[in-house]
Coordinates of C-alpha atoms in Angstrom, one line a residue:
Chain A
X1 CA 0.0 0.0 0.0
X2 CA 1.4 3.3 -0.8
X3 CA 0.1 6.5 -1.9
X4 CA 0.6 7.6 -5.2
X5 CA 1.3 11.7 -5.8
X6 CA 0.2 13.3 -8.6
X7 CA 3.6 13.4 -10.0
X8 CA 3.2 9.8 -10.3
X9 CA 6.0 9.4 -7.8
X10 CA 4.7 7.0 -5.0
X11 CA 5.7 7.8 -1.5
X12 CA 7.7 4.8 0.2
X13 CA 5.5 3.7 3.3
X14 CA 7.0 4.3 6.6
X15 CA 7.5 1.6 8.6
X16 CA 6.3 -2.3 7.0
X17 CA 6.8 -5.3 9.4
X18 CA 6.0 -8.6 7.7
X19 CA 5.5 -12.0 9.5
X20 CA 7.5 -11.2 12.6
X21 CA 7.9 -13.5 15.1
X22 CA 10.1 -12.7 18.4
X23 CA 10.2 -14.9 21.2
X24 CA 11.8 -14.4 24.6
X25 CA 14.0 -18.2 25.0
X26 CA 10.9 -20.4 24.9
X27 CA 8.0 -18.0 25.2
X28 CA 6.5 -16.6 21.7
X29 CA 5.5 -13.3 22.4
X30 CA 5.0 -11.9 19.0
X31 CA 3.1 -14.6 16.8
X32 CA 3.7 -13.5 13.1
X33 CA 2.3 -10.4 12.9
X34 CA 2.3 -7.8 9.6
X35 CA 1.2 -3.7 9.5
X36 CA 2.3 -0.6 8.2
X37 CA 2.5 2.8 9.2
X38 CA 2.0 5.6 6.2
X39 CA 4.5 8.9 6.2
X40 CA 2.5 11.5 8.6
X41 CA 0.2 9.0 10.0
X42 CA -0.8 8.0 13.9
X43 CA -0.7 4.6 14.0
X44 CA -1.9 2.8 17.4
X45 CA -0.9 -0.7 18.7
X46 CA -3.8 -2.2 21.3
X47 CA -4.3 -4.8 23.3
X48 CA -4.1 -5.8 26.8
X49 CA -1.1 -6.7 29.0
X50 CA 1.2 -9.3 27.8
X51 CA -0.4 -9.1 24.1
X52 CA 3.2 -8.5 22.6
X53 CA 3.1 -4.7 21.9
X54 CA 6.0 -3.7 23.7
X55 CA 7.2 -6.5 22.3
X56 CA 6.7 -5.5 18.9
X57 CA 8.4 -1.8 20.0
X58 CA 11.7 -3.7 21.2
X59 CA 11.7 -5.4 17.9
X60 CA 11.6 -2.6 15.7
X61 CA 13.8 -0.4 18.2
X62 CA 16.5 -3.5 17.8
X63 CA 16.4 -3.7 21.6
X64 CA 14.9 -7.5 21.1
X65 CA 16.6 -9.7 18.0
X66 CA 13.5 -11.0 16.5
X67 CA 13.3 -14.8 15.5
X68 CA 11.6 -14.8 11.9
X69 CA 10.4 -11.7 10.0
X70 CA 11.3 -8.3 8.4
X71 CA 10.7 -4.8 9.1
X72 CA 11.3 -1.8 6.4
X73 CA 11.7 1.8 7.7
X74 CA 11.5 4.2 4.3
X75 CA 11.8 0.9 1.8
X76 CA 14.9 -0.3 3.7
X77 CA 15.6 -3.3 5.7
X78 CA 16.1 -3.0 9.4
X79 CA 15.6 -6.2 10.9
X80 CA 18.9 -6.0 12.1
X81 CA 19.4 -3.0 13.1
X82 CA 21.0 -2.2 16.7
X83 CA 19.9 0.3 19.0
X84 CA 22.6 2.9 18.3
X85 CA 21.8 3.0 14.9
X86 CA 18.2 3.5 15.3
X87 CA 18.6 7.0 16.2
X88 CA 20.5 8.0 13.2
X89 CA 17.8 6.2 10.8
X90 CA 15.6 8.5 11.9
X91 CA 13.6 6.9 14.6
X92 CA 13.2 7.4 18.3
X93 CA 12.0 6.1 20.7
X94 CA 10.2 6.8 24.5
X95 CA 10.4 3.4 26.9
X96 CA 7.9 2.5 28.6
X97 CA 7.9 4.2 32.0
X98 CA 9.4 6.9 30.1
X99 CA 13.1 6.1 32.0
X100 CA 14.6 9.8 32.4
X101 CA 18.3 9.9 32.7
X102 CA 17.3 10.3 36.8
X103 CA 20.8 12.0 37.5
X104 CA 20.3 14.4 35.1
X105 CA 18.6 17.8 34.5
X106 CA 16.0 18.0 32.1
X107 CA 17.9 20.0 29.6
X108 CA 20.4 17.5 29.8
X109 CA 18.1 14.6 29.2
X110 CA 17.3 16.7 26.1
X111 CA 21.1 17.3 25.0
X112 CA 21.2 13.2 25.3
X113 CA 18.0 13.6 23.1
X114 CA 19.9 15.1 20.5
X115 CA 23.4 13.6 20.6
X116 CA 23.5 12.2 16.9
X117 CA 22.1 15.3 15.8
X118 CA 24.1 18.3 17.7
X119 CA 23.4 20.8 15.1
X120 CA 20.6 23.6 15.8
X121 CA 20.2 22.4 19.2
X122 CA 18.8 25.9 20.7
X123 CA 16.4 26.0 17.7
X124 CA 14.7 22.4 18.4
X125 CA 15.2 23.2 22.4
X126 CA 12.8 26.3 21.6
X127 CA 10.4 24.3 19.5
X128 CA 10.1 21.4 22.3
X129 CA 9.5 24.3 25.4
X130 CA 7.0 25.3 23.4
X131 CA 5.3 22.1 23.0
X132 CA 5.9 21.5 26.8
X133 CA 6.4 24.7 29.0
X134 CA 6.5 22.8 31.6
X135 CA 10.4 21.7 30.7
X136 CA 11.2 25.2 30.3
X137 CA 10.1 25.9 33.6
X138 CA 11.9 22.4 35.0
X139 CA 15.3 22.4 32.3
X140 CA 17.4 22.9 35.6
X141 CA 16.0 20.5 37.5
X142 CA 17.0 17.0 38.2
X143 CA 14.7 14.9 36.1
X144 CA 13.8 12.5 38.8
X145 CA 12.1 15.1 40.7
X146 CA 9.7 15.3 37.8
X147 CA 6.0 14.0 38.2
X148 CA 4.8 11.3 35.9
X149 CA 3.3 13.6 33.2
X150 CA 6.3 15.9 33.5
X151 CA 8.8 13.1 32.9
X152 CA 6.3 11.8 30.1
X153 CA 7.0 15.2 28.7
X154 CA 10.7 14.8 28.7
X155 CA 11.0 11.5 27.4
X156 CA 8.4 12.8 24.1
X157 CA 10.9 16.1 24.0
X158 CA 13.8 13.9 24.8
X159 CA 13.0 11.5 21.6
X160 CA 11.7 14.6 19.6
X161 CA 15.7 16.1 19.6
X162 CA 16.9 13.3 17.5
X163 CA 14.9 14.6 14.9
X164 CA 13.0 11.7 14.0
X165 CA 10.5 10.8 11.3
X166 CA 8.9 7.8 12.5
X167 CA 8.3 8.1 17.0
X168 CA 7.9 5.1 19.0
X169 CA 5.6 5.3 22.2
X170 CA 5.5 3.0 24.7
X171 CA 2.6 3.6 27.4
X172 CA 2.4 7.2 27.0
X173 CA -0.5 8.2 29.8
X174 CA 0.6 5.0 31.8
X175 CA -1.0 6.2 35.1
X176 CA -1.1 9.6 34.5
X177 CA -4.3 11.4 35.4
X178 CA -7.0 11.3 32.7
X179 CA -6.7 15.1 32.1
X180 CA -2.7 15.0 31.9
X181 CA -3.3 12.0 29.5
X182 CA -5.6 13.9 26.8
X183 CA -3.2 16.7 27.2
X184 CA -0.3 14.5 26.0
X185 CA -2.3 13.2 23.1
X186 CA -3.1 16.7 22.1
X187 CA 0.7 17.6 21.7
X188 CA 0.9 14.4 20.1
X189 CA -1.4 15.1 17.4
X190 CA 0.0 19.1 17.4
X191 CA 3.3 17.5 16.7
X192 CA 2.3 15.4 14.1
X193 CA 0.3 17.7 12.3
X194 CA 3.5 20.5 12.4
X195 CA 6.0 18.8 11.4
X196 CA 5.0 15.7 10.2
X197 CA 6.3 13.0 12.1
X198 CA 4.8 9.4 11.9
X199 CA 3.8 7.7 15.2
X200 CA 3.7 4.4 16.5
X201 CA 2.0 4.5 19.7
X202 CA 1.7 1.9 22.0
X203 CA -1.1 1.9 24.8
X204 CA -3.6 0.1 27.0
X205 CA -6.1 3.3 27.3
X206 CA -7.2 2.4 24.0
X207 CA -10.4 4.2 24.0
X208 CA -7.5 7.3 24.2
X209 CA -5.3 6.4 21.7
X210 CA -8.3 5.4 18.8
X211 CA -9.5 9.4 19.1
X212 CA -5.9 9.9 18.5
X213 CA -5.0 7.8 16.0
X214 CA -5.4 7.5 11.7
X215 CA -5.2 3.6 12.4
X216 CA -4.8 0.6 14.8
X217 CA -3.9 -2.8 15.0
X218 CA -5.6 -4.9 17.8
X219 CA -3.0 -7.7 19.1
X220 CA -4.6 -10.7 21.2
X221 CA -1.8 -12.9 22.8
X222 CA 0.9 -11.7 20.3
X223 CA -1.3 -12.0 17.0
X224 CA -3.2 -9.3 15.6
X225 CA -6.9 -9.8 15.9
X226 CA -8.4 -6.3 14.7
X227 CA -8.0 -3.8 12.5
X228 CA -9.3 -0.3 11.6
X229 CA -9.7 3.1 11.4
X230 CA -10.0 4.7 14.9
X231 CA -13.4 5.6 14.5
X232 CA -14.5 2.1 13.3
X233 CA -12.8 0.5 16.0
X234 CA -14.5 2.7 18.4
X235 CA -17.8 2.1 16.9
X236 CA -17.3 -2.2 16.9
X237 CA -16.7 -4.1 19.7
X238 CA -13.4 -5.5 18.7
X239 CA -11.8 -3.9 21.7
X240 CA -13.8 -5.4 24.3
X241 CA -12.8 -8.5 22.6
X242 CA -9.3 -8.1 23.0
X243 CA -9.4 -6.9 26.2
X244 CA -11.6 -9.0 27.9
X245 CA -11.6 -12.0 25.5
X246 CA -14.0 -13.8 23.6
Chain B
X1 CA 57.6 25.3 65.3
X2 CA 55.1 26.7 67.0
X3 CA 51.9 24.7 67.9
X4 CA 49.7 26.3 65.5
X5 CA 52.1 25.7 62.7
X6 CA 52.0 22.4 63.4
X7 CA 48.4 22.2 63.2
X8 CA 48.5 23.9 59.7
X9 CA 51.2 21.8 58.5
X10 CA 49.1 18.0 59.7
X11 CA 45.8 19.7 58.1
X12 CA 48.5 20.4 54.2
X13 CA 48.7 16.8 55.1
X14 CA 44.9 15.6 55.6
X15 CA 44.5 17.8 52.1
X16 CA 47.4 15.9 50.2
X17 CA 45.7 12.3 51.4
X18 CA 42.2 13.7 50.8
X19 CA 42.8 15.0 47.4
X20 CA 45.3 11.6 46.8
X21 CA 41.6 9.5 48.1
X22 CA 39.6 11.9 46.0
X23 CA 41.3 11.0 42.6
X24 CA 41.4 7.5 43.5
X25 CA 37.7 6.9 44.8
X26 CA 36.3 9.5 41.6
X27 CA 38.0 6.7 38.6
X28 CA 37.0 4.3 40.9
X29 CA 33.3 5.1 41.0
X30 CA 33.7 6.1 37.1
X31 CA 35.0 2.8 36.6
X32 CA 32.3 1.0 38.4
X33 CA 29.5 3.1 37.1
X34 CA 30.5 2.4 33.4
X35 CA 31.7 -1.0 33.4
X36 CA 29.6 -2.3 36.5
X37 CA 33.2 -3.6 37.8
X38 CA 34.5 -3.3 41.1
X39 CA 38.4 -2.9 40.1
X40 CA 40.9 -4.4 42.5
X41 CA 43.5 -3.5 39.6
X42 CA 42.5 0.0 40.5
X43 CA 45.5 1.0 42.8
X44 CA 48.4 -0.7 40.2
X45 CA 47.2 2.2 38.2
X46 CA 48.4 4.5 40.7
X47 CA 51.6 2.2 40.9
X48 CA 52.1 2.7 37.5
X49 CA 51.4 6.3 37.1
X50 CA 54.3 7.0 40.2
X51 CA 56.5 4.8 37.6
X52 CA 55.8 6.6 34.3
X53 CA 56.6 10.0 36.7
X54 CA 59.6 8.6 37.8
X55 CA 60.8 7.7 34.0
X56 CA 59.8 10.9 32.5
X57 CA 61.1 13.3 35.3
X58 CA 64.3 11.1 36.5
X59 CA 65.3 8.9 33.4
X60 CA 64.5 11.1 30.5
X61 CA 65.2 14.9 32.6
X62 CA 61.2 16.0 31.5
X63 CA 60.2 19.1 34.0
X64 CA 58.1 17.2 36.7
X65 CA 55.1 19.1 35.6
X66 CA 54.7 17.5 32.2
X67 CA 55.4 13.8 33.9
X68 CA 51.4 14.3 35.3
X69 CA 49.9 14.5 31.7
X70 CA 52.2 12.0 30.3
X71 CA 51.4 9.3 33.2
X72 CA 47.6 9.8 32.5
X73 CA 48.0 9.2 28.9
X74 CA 50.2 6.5 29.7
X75 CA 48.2 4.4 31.8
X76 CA 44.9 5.5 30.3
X77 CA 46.0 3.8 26.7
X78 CA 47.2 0.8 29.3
X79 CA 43.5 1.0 30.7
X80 CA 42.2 0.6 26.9
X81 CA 44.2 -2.4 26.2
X82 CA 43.3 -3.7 29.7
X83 CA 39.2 -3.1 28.9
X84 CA 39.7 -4.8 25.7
X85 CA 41.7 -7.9 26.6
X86 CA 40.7 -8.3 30.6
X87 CA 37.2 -7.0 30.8
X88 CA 35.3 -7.2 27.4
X89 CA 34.8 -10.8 27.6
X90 CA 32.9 -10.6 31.1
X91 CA 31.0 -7.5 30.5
X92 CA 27.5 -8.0 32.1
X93 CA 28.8 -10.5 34.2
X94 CA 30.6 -8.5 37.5
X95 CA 31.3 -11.1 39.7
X96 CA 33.6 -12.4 37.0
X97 CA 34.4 -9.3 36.2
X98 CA 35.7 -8.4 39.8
X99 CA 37.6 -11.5 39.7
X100 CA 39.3 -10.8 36.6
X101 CA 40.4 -7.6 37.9
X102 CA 42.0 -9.4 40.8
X103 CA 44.3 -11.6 38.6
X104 CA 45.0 -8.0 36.3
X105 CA 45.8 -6.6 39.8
X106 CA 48.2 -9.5 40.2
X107 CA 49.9 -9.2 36.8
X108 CA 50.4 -5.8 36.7
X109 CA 52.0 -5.8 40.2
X110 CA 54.4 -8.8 39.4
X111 CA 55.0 -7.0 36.3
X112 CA 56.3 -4.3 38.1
X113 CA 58.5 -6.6 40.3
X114 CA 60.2 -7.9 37.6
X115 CA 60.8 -4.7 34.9
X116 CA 61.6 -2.4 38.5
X117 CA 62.2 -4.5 41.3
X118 CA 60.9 -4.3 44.9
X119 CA 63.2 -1.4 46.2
X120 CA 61.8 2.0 46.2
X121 CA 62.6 4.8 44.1
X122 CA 62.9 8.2 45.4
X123 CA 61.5 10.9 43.3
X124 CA 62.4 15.0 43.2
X125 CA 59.9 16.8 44.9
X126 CA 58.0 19.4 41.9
X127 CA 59.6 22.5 43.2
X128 CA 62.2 23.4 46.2
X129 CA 61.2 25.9 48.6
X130 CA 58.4 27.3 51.1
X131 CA 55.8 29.7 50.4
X132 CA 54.7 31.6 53.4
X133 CA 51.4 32.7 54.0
X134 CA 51.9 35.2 56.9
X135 CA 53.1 33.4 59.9
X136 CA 52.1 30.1 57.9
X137 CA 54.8 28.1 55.9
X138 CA 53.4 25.6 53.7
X139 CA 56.7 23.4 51.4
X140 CA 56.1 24.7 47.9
X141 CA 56.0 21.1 46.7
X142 CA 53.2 19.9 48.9
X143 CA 51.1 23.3 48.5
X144 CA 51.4 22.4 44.2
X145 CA 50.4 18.8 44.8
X146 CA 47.2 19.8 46.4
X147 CA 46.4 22.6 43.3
X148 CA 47.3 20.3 40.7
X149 CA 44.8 17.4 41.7
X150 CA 42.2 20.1 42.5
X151 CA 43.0 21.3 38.5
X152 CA 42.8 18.0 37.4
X153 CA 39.8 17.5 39.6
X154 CA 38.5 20.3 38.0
X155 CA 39.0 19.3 34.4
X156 CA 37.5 15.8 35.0
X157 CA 34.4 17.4 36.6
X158 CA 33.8 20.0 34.0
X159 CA 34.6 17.4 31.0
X160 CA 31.5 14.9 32.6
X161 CA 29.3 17.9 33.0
X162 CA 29.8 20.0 30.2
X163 CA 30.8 18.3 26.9
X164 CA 28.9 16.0 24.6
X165 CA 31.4 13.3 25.5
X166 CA 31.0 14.0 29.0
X167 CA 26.8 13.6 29.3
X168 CA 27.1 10.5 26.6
X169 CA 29.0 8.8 29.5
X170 CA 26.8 9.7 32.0
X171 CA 23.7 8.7 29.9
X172 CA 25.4 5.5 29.9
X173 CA 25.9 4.7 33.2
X174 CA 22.4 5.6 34.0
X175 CA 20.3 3.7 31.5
X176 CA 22.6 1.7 28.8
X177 CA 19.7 0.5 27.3
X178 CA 17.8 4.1 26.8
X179 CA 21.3 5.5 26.5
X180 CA 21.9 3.1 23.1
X181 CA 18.3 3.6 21.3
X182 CA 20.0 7.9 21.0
X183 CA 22.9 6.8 19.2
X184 CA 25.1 6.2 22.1
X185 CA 27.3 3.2 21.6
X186 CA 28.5 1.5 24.4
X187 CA 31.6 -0.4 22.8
X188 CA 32.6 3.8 22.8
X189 CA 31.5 4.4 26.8
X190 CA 33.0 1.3 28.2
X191 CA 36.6 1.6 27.5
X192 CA 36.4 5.5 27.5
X193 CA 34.9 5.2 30.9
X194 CA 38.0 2.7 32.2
X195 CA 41.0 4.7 30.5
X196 CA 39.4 7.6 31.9
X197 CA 39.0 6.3 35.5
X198 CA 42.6 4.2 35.8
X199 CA 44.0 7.7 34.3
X200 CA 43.0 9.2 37.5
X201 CA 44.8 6.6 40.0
X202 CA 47.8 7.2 37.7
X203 CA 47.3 11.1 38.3
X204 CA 47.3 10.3 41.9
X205 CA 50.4 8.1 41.6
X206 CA 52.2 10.9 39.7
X207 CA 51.1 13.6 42.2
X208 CA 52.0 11.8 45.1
X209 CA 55.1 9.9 43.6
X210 CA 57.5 12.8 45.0
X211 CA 56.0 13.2 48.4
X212 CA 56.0 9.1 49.4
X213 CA 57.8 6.9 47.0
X214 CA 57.6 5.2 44.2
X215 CA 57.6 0.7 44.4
X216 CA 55.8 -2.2 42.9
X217 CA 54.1 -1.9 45.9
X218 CA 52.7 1.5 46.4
X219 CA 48.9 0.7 45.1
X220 CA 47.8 -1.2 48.1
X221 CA 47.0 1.4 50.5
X222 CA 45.1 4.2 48.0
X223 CA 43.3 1.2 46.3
X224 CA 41.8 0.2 50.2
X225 CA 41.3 4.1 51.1
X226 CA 39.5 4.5 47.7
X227 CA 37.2 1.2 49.1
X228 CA 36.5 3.2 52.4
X229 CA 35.9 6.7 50.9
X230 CA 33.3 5.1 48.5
X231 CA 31.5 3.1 51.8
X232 CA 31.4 6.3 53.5
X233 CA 30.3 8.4 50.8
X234 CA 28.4 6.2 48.7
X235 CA 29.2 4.5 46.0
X236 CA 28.4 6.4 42.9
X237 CA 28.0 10.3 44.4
X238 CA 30.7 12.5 43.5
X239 CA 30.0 15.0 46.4
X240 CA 29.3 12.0 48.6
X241 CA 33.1 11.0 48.0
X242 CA 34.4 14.8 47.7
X243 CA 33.3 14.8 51.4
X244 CA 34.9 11.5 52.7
X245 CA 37.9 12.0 50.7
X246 CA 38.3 15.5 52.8
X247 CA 37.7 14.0 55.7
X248 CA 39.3 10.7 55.9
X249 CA 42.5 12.5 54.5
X250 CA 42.3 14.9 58.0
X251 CA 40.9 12.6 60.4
X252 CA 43.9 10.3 59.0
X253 CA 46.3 13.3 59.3
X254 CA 45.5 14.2 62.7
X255 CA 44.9 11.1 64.4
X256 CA 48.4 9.4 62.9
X257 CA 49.3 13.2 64.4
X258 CA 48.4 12.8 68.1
X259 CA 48.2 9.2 68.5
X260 CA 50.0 7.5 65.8
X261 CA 49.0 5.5 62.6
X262 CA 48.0 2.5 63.9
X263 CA 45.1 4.6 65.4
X264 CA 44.2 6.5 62.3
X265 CA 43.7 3.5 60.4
X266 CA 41.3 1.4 62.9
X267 CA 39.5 4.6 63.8
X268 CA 38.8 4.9 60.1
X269 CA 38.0 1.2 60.0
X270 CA 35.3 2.2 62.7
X271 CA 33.8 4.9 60.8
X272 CA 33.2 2.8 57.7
X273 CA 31.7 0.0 59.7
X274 CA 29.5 2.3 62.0
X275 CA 28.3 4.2 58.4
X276 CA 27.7 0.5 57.1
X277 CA 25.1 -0.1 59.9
X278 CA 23.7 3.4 59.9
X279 CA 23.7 4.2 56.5
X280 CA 24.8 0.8 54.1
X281 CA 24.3 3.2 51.3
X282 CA 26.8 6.3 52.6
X283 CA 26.6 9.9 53.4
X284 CA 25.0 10.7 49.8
X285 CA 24.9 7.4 47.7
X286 CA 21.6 6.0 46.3
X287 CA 20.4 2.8 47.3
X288 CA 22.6 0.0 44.9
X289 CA 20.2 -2.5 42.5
X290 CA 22.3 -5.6 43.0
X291 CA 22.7 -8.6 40.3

């Protein structure tokens, strides 16, 4: 699937993953599984605990070797990619419990943020504390002072400096308060509307993440068992399924 | 000399061994912190760096000032040939890893025996002279070992806190994993971590190779304070081990003063044991994930 211009050129998908399968020794957490994300597009990965999203995050992040499988970022192959070239393809990536460089100030967690890409750092420090004032408020601060939605902040700004195209988010309102969590996922869409960036986002709060997203993929016990538009997923009762079971 | 003079002079003393514990306990942390390896071969780096003093300033007639800069680089390319051929192949795996760095520790000291032999070399001091402060005379020698460790203290602090280089280590030792997924690569931070750390202790040895003396068997007695200055300011904090180092290098100073060594050393025993039961994690440190 890829979207033709009107120049005829067609615009390489952003992220493909075919078949892939990853295991942890014995354990198949990932069960052959194949979607796409389109340039610009929110794309959200559901299910409930254990269902093999963060999974699926490690795998394309090249945190977790997958067994079988490819993935293509921009029409090239990076199955085996490792983690420190990730960030120079053009990906980035904010862990699950968001994981702060705790030692460090926030503007420092953003320098980190930006270490394959050192250029024009005041200029994408500006664009960021705009996004989040909050960080501009905290940048002197140690970063594990932060509350939950202020270090969710940082690690989105902190995965922002590395000037990705394609964003990885994993748990993004994890047990932040409901309003803090709809004010992330407006700054998510803000971000993606301005300057284009795809993302992969990764959540539980699924009712969240469908307003949010262009697209989802519903994963049941490391296959996919759903898939849709936002809106139709909201509509159908596919989540409940997953979720709950049949 | 009057009393007072006295007094001054044993607390020059406590801030020659405090900044001597300071250089050794900061590489040692550094060490630890990027490698994850408790390094027993840490005081033979100090050995080595008195050597490489000694051979630049005595054998080849350098000024003693540049032997400090040529002993770091010295020991800190040593320290990259000692990651990559003693550590690398237990990395993740620090009870090996401590145990390897015993049997370095081991090498590197017999090493010594063999190239220098076991009788101690005496080393000029940096500079002849006093320098008076008032009514307060302080040997020239001692007063420039105390402001060249604080500069080099200085350096190494401002280098981790300011540069690119500097945060990407730090990065590392607080979340390799997060640290990697940014473009940090670890096969980079590990062995710049060690030269970097083991180039301290030799700074140390360098630094304190005029004042004490310089032997195969000199790395003993830092590598044990550096042990104690990390227990009582907790392994990992900087400030925690700025602190210690002060104040283990004065208590030590006064005590060996007034009542002799043998009564400096168990009273500093004491202290680490009592801050063990208080305070297992130090003055400052954080509380250590273990395995």
């Amino acid at each position: 699937m890829s979207w033709t211009l009107i120049s005829g050129l067609t615009m390489t998908t952003t992220l493909r993953v075919r078949d892939l399968r990853v295991s942890y020794g014995p354990v198949q957490a990932v069960r052959s599984i194949s979607f796409e994300i389109e340039p610009k597009a929110i794309v959200a990965l559901l299910g409930a605990n254990g269902a093999g999203k963060s999974t699926t995050l490690r795998a394309i992040t090249g945190l977790q070797r997958p067994v079988e499988g490819e993935i293509e970022f921009e029409g090239r192959s990076i199955s085996r990619i490792t983690p420190m070239q990730l960030a120079r393809a053009g990906i980035a990536f904010s862990p699950e419990g968001r994981r702060p460089f705790g030692e460090m100030s926030v503007l420092e967690n953003l320098l980190v943020g930006a270490h394959t890409r050192p250029r024009d750092v005041a200029k994408k420090l500006d664009r960021i504390y705009e996004y989040f004032p909050r960080l501009k408020e905290r940048s002197k601060q140690i970063s594990s002072s932060l509350s939950g939605g202020e270090q969710q902040m940082l690690a989105i700004g902190r995965a922002l400096m590395a000037e990705p195209k394609l964003l990885l988010l994993d748990e993004p309102t994890l047990g932040l308060a409901p309003l803090l969590a709809r004010e992330i996922m407006r700054i998510l869409r803000e971000i993606n509307d301005e300057q284009g960036i795809s993302i992969l986002i990764v959540e539980q709060n699924a009712r969240m993440a469908l307003k949010l997203c262009d697209y989802a993929y519903v994963l049941a016990s490391g296959r996919l068992t759903a898939e849709g538009t936002g809106g139709d997923l909201l509509k159908g009762d596919y989540i409940q399924n997953a979720y709950i079971g049949n | 000399m009057s009393f007072e003079a006295f007094l001054i002079q044993t607390g020059v003393n406590g801030l020659i061994l405090g900044a001597l514990y300071l250089l050794m306990a900061v590489g040692f942390t550094l060490v630890f912190g990027s490698l994850r390896v408790v390094n027993f071969a840490h005081g033979e780096f100090y050995m080595l760096g008195g050597f490489a003093a000694y051979f630049t300033t005595v054998t080849m007639g350098l000024p003693a000032i540049a032997s400090i800069p040529l002993a770091f680089l010295f020991v800190a390319v040593l320290g990259l040939f000692c990651e990559r051929a003693v550590f690398r192949p237990f990395r993740g795996d620090e009870l090996n890893g401590m145990i390897a760095s015993i049997g370095l520790a081991l090498i590197l000291q017999n090493g010594a025996l063999m190239l220098f032999g076991p009788m101690p070399l005496a080393m000029p001091p940096f500079a002849e002279g006093l320098t008076r402060f008032g009514s307060i005379v302080i040997p020239t020698s001692r007063l420039l070992a105390i402001v060249i460790s604080a500069a080099v203290l200085a350096i190494f602090y401002v280098v981790m806190m300011h540069t690119r280089v500097g945060r990407a280590v730090r990065a590392m030792v607080q979340d390799a994993e997060v640290a990697s997924t940014f473009g940090i690569h670890p096969g980079l931070v590990y062995p710049l971590g060690f030269a970097l750390g083991v180039g301290l202790a030799a700074v140390a040895g360098a630094v304190m190779a005029p004042l004490f003396s310089v032997s195969p068997f000199t790395g003993h007695t830092p590598l044990l304070k550096a042990f104690l200055v990390v227990v009582l300011g907790g392994l990992g904090s900087i400030p925690g081990a700025a602190i210690a180092s002060l104040a283990v290098g004065l208590i030590e100073s006064y005590t060996a003063t007034f009542y002799g060594s043998l009564a400096a050393d168990g009273l500093i025993l004491l202290l680490a044991v009592i801050m063990l039961v208080m305070r297992p994690n130090g003055l400052l440190g954080r509380a250590m994930r273990v395995g």
